[in-house]
Backbone as JSON, one array per atom type, in Angstrom:
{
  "sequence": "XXXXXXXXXXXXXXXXXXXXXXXXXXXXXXXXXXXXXXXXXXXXXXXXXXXXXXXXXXXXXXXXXXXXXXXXXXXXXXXXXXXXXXXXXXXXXXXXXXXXXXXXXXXXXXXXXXXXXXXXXXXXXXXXXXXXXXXXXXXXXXXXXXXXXXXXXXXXXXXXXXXXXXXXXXXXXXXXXXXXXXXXXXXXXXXXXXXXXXXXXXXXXXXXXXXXXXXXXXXXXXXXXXXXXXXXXXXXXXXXXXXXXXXXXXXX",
  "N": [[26.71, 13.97, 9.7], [27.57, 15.62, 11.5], [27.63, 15.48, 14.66], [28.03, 16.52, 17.44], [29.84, 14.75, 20.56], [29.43, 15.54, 22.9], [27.09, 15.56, 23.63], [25.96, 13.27, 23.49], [25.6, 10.76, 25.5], [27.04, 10.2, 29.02], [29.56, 7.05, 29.01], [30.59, 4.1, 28.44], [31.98, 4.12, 24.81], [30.7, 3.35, 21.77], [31.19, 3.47, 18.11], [29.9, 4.38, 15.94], [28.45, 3.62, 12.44], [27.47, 5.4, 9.89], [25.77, 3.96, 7.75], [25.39, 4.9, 3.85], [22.53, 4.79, 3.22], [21.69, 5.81, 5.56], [22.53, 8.24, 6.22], [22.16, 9.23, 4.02], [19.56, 8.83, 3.26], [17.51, 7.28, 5.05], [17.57, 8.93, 7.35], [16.24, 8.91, 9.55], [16.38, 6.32, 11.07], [18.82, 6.48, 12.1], [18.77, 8.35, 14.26], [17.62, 7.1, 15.7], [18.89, 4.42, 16.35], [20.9, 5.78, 17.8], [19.82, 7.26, 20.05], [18.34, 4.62, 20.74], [20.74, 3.42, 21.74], [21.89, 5.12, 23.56], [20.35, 4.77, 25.22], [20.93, 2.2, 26.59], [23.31, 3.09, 28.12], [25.0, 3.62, 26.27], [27.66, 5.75, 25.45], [27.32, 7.62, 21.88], [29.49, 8.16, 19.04], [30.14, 9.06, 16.14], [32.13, 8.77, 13.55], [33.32, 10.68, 10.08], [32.67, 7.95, 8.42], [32.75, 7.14, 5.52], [32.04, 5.03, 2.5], [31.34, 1.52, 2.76], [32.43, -0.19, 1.39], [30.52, -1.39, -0.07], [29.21, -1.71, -2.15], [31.07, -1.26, -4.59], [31.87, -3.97, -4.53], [29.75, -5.81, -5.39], [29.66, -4.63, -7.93], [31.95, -5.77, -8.85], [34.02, -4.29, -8.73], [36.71, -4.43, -8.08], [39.12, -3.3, -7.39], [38.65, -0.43, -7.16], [37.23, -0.86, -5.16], [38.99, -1.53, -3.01], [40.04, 0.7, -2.55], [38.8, 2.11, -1.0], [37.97, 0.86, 1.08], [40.25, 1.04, 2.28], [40.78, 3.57, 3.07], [38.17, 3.76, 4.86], [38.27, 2.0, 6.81], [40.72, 3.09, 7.98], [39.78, 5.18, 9.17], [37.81, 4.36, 11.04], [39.48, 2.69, 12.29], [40.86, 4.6, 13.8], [39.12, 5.86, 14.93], [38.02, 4.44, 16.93], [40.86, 4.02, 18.57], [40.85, 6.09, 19.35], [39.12, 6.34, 21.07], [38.46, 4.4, 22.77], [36.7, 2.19, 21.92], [33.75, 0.16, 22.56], [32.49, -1.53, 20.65], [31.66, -1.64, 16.91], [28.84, -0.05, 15.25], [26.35, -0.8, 12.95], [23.75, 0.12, 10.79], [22.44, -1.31, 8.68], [22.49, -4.33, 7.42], [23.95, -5.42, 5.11], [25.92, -3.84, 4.91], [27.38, -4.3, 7.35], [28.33, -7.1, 7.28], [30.05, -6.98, 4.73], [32.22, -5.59, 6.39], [32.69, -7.33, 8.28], [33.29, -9.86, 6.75], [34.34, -8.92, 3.6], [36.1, -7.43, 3.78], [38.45, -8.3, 5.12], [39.41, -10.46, 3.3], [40.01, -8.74, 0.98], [42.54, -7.17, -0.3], [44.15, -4.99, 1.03], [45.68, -1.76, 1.46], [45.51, -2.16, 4.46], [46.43, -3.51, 7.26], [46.26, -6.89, 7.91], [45.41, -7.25, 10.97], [44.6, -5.11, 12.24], [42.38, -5.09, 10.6], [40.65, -7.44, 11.39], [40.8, -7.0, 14.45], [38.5, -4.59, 13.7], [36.61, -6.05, 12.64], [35.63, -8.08, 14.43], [34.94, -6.0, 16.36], [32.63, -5.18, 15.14], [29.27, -5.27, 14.65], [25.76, -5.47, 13.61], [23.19, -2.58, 15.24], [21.06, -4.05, 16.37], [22.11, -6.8, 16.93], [24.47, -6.68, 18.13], [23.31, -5.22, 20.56], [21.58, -7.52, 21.17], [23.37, -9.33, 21.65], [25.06, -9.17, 23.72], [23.4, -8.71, 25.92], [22.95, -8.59, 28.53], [25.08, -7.14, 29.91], [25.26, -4.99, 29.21], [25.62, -0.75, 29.89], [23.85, -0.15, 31.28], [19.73, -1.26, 31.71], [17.53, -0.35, 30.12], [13.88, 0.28, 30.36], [10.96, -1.26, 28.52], [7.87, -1.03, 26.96], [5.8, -3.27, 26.81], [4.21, -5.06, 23.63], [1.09, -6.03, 22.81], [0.92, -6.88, 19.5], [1.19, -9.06, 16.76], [4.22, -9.26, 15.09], [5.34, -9.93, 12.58], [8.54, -10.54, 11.1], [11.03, -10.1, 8.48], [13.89, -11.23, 7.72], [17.46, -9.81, 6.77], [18.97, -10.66, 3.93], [21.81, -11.11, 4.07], [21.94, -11.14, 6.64], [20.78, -13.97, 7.87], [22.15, -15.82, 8.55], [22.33, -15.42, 11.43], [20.23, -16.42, 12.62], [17.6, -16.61, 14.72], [17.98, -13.98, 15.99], [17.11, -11.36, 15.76], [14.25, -11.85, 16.16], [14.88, -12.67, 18.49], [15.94, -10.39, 20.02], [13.7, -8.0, 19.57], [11.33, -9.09, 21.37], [12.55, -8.5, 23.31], [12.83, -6.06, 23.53], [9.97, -5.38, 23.75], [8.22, -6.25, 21.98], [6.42, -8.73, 22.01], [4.99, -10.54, 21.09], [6.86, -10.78, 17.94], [7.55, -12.2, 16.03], [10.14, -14.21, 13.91], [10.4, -15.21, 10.14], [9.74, -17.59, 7.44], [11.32, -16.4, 5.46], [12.45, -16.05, 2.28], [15.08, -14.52, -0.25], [14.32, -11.19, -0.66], [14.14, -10.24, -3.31], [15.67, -8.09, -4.41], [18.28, -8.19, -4.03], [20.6, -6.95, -3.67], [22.18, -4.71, -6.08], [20.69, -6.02, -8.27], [17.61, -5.89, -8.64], [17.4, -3.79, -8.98], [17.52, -3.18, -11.59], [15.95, -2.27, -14.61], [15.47, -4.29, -16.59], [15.02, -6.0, -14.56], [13.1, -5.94, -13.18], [10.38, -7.29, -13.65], [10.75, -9.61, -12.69], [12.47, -9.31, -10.38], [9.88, -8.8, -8.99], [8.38, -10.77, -9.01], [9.77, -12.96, -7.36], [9.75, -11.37, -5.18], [7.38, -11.47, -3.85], [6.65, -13.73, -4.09], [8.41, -14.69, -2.0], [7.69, -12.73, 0.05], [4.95, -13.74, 0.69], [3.75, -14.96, 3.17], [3.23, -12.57, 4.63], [0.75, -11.59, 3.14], [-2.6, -10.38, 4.19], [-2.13, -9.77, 6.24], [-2.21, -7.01, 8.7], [-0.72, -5.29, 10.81], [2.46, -4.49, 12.7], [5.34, -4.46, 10.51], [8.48, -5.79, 10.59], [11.8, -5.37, 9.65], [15.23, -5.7, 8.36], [16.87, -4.67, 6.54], [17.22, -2.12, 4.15], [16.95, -2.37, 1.47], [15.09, -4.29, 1.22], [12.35, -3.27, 2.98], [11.61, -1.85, 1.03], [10.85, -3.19, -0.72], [9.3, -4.47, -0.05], [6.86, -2.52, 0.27], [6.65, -1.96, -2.56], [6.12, -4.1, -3.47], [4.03, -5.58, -1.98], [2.4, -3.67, -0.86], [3.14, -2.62, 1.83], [4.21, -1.26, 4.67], [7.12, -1.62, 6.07], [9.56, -1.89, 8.51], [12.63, -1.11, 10.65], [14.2, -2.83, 12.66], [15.1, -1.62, 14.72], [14.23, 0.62, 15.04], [11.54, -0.14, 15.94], [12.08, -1.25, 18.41], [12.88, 1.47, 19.64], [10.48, 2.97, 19.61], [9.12, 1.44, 21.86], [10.65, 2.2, 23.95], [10.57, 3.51, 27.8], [10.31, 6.39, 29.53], [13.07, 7.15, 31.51], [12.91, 7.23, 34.64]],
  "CA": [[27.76, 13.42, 10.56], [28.16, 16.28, 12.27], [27.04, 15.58, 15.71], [28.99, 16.59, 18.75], [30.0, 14.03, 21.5], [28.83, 16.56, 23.98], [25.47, 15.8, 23.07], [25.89, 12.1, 23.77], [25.35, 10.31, 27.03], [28.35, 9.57, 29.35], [29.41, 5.91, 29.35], [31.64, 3.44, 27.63], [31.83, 4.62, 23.71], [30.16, 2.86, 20.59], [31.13, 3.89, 17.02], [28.53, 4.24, 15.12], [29.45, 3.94, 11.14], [26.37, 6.24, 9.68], [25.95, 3.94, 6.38], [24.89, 5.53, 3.49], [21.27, 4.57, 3.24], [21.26, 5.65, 6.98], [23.01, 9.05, 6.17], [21.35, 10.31, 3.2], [17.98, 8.66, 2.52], [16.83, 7.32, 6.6], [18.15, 9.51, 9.01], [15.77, 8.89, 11.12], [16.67, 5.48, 11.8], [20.47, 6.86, 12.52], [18.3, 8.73, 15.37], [16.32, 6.06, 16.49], [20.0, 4.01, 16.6], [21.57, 6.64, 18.72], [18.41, 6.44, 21.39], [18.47, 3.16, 21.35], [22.75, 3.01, 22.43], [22.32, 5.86, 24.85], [19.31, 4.56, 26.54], [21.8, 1.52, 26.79], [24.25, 3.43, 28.67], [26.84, 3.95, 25.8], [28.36, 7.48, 24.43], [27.49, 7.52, 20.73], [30.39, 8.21, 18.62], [29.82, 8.95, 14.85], [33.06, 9.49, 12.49], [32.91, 10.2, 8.58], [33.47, 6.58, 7.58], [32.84, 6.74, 4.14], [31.51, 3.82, 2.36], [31.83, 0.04, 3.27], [32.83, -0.71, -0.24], [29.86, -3.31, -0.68], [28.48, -1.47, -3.79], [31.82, -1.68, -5.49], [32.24, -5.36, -4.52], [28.85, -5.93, -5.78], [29.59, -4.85, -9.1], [33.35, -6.27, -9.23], [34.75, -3.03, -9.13], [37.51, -4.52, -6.86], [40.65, -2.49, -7.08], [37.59, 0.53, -6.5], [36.79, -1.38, -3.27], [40.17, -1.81, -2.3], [40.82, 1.81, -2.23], [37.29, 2.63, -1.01], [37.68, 0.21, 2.2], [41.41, 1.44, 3.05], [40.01, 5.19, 3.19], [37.34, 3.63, 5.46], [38.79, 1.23, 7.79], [41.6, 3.69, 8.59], [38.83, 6.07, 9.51], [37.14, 3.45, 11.93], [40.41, 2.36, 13.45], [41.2, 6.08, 14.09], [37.8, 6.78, 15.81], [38.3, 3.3, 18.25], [41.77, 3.94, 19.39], [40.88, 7.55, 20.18], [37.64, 6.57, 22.28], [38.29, 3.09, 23.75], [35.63, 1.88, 21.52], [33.9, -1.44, 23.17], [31.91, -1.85, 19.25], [31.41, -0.9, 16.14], [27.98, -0.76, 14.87], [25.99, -0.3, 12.05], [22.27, 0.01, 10.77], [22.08, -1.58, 7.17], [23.18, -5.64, 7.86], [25.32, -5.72, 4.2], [27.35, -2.97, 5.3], [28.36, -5.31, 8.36], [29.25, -8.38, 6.93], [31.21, -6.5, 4.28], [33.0, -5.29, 7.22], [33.15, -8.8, 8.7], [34.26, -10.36, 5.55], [35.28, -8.91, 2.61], [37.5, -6.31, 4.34], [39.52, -9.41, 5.35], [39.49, -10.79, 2.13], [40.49, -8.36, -0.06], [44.36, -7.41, 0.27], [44.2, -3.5, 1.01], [46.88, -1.34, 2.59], [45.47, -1.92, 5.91], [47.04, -4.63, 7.94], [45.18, -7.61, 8.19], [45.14, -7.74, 12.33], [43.49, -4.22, 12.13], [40.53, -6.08, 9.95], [40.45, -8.49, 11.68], [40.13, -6.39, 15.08], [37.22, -4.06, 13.68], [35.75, -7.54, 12.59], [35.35, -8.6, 16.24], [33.97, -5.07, 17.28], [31.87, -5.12, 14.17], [27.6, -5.73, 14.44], [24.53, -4.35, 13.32], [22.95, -2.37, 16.2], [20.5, -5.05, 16.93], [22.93, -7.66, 16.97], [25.29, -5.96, 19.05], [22.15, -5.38, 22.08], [21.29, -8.63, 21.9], [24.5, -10.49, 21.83], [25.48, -8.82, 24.94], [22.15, -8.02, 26.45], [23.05, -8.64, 30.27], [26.61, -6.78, 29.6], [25.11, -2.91, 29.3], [25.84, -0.51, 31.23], [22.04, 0.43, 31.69], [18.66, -2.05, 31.26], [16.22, 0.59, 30.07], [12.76, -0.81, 30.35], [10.38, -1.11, 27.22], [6.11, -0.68, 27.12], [4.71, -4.35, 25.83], [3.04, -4.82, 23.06], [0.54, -7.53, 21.89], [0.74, -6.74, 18.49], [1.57, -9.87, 16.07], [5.28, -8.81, 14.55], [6.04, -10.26, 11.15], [10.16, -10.07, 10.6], [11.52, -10.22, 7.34], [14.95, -10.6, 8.15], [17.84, -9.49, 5.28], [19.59, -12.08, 3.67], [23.11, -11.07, 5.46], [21.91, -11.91, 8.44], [19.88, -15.01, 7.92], [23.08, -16.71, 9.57], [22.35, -14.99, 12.9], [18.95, -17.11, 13.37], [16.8, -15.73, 15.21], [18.69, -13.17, 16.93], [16.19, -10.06, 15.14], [13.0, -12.04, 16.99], [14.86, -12.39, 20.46], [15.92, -8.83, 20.38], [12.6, -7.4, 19.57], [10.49, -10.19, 22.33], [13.23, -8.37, 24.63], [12.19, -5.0, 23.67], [8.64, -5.04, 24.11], [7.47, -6.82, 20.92], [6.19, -10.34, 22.67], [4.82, -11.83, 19.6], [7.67, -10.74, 17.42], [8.01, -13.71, 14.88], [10.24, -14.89, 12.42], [9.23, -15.84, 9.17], [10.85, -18.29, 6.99], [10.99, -15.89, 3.78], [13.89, -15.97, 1.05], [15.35, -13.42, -0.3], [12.87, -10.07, -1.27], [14.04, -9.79, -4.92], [15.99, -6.76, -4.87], [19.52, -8.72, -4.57], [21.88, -6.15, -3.61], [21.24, -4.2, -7.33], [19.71, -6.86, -8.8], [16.39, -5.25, -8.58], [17.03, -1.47, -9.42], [18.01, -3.1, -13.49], [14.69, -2.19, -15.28], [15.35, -5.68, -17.19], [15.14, -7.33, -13.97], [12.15, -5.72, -12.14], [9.39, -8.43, -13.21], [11.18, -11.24, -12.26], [12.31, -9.18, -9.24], [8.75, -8.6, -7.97], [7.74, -12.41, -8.79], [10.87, -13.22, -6.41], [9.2, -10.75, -3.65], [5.8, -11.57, -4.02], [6.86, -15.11, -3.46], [9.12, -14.83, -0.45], [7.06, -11.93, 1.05], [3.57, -14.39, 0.97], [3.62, -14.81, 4.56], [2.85, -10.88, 4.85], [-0.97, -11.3, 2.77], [-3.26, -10.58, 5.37], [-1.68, -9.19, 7.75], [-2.61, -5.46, 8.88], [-0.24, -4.67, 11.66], [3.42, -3.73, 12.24], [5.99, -5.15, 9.78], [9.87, -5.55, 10.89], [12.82, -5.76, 8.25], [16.68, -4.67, 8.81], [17.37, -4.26, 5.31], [16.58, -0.99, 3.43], [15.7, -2.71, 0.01], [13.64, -5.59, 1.79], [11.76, -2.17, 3.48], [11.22, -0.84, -0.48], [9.94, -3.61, -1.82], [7.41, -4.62, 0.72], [6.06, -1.34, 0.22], [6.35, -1.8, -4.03], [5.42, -5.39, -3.94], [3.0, -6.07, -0.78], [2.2, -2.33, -0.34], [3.11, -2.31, 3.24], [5.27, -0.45, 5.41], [7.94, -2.6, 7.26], [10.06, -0.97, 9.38], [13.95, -1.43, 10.89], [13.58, -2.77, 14.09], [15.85, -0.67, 15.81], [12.91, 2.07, 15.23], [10.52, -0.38, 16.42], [12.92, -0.86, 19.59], [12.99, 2.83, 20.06], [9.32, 3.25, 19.88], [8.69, 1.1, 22.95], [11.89, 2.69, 25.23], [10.29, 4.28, 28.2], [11.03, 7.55, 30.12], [14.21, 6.92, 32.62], [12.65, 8.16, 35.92]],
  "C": [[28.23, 14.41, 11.61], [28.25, 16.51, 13.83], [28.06, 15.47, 16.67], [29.01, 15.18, 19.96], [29.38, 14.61, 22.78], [27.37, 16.25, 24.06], [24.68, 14.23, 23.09], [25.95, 11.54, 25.4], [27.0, 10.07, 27.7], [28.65, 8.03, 29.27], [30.49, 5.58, 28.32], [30.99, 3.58, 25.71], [31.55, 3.52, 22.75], [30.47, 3.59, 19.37], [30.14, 3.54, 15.94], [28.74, 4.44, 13.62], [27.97, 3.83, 10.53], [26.19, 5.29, 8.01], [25.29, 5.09, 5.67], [23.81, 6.03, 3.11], [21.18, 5.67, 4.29], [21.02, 7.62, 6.95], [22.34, 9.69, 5.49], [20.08, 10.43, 3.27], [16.79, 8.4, 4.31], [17.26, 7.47, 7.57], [17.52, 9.56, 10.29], [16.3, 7.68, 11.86], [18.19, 5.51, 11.98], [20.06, 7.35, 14.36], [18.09, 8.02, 16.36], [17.68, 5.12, 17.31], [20.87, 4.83, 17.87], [20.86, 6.67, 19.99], [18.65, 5.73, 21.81], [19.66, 3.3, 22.32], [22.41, 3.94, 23.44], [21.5, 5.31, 26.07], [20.22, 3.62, 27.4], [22.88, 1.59, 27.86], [25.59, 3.7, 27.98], [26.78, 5.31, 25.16], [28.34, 6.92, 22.91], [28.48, 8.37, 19.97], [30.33, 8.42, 16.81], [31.06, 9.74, 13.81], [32.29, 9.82, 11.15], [33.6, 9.11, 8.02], [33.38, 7.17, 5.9], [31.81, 5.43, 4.1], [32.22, 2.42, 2.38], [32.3, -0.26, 2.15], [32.08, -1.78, -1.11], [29.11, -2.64, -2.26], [29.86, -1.54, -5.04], [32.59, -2.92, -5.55], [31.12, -5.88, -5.38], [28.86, -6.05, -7.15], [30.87, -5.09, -9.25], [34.09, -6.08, -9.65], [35.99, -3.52, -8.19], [38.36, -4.04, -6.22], [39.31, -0.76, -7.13], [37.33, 0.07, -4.78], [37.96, -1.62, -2.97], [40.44, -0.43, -1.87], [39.84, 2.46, -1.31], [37.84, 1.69, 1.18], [39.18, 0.92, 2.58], [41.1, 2.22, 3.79], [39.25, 4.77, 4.93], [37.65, 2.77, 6.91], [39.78, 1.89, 8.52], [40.64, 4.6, 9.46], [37.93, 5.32, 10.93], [38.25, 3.31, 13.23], [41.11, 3.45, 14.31], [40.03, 6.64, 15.34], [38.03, 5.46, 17.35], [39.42, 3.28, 18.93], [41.04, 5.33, 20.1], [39.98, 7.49, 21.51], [37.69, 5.13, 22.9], [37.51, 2.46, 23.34], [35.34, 0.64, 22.14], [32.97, -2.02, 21.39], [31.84, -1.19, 18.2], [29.82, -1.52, 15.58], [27.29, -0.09, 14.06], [24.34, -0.55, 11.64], [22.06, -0.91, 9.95], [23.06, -2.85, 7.69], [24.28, -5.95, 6.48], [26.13, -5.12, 4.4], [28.02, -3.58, 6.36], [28.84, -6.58, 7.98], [30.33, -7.96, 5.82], [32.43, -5.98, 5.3], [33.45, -6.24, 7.92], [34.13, -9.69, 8.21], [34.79, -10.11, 4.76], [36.18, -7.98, 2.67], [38.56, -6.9, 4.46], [39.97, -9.82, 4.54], [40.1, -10.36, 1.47], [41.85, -8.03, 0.4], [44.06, -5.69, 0.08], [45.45, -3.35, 1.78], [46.86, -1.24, 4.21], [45.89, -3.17, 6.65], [46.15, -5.65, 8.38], [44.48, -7.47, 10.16], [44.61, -6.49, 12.47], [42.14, -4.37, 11.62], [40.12, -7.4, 10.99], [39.63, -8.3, 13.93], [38.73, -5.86, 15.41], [36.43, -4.84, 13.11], [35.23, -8.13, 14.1], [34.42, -7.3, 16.5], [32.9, -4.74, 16.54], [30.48, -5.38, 14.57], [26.76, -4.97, 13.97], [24.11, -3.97, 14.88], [22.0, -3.55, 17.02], [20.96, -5.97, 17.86], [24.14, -7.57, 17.9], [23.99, -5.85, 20.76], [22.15, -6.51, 22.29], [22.48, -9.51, 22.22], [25.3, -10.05, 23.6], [24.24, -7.91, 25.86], [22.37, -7.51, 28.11], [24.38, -7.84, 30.37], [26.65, -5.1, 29.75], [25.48, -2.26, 30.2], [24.31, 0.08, 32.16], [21.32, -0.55, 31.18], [17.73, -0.86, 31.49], [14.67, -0.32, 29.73], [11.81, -0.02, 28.87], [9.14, -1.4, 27.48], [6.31, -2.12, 26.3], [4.21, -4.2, 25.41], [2.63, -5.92, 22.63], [0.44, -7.54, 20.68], [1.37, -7.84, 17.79], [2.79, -8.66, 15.36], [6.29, -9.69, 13.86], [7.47, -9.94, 11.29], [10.81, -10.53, 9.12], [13.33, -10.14, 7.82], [16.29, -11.11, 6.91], [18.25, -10.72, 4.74], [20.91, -12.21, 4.31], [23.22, -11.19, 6.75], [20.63, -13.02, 8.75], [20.85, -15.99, 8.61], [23.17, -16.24, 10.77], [21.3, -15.6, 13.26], [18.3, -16.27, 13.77], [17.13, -14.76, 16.17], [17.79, -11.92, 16.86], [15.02, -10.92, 16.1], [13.31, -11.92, 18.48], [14.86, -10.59, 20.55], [14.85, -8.02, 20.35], [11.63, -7.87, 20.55], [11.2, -9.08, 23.43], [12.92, -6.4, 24.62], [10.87, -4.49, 23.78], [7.9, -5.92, 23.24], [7.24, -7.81, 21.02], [6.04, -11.19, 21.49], [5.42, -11.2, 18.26], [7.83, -12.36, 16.75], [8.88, -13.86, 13.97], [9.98, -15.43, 11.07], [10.56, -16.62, 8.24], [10.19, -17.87, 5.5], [12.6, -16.26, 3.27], [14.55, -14.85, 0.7], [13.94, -12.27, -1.32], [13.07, -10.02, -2.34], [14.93, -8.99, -5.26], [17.47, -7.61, -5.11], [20.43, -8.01, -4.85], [21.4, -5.25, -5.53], [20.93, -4.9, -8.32], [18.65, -6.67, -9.1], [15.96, -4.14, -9.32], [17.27, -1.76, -11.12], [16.62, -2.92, -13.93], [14.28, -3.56, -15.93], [14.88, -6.67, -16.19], [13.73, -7.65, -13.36], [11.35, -6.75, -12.38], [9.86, -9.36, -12.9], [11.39, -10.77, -10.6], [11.12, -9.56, -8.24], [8.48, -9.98, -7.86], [8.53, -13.11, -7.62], [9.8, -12.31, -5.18], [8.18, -11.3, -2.97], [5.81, -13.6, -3.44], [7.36, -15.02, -1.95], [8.29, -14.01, 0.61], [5.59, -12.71, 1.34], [3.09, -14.76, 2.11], [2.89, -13.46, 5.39], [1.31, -10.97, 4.71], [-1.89, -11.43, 3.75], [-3.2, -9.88, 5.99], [-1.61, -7.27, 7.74], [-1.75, -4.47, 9.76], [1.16, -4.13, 11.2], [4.49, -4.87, 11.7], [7.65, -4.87, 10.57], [10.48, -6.46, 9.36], [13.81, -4.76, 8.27], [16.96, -4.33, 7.56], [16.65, -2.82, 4.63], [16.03, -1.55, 2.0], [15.19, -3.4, 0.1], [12.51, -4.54, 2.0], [11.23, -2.1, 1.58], [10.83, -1.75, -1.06], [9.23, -4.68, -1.2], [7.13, -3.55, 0.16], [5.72, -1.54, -1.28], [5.42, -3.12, -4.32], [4.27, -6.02, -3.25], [2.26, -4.66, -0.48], [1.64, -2.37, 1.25], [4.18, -2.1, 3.67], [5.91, -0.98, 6.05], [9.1, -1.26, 7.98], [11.19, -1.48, 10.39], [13.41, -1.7, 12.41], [14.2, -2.16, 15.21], [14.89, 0.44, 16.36], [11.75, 1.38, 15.79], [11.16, -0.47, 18.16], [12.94, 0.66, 20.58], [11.17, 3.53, 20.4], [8.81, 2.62, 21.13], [9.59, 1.58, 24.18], [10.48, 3.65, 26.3], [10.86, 5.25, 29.36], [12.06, 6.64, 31.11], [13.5, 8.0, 33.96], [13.54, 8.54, 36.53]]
}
């Protein structure tokens, strides 16, 4: 988290809330995220949130997630007054709808019209480009590619439609597709129980069947959709923010 502002582009500021996937285990795609926004034209912005509280909603730790999201939301609303924030945005799509919804939901010490605020400036990075595509303060141009592009897209954002295929069509990835899978199996920690794993994989192996075949590049916003292609399809999918970032080209 330690990354200077100095070190960020000039322009209207983005908070960037580093989940913890993003932070510990794929920092690259924190990188790739930061790229992306500057190419964009915005100043990346990265407090220490903390965690969204969706792993102790998950297991119905609640008065844990109540204290867990205060911590965290104060920390957010602290970094957006200071910098004019125009979004908040995040890599991992359950950490944003926990921030959407069950921040609102639960009754913490933070004032609802503050949740309800960083609910509005809330998206995944994707979701955030594309929803305001024409709005940037920069259109950085992106290399085409003909490559067929499978999307697995998580289950928390299966109510955005196809918003993961436009955004990738608009970054270079033409035949970027949709696929009409289910959920991968894993099920928030549903997956990681040793009791659960064969039923998990039969769950993957089903929904991922669209994949068999196919040789090229895989997209999927979720980190445990990502882990179990690779366990259950043994293939490499990949966040599409990083596939986004792989087609950016130089700013002459």
């Amino acid at each position: 988290h330690g990354r200077s502002m100095a070190d960020s582009t000039e322009g209207p500021v983005v908070v960037l809330d580093a989940d913890c996937f993003t932070t510990w285990t794929e920092t690259a795609i924190g990188r790739d995220a930061i790229r992306l926004l500057e190419a964009f034209g915005y100043r990346v912005v990265i407090p220490d949130v903390g965690c969204c509280g969706r792993t102790q909603i998950s297991a119905g730790l609640l008065d844990d997630a109540v204290r867990v999201i205060s911590k965290s939301a104060r920390v957010i609303e602290a970094s957006v007054n200071l910098h004019k924030a125009v979004a908040v945005v995040v890599v991992e799509p359950s950490c944003a709808t926990a921030m959407q919804q069950e921040w609102m939901q639960l009754k913490t010490s933070v004032p609802i019209e503050t949740m309800n605020r960083i609910a509005s400036l809330c998206d995944t990075v994707e979701g955030f480009l594309a929803t305001h595509w024409d709005e940037h303060p920069h259109q950085p141009r992106f290399t085409a590619r003909e490559e067929i592009l499978p999307i697995h897209q998580h289950c928390h954002q299966k109510h955005r439609g196809e918003l993961t295929e436009l955004f990738l069509r608009r970054c270079g990835w033409k035949r970027a597709t949709l696929l009409d899978t289910g959920c991968c199996g894993m099920a928030g920690a549903f997956g990681y129980d040793q009791d659960h794993e064969p039923l998990s994989r039969v769950i993957g192996a089903e929904s991922l069947s669209d994949l068999r075949g196919h040789t090229g590049p895989v997209a999927a916003n979720g980190t445990s959709c990502r882990h179990q292609t690779a366990d259950v399809m043994q293939m490499t999918a990949t966040h599409p923010v990083t596939l986004a970032t792989q087609n950016l080209e130089a700013a002459i």
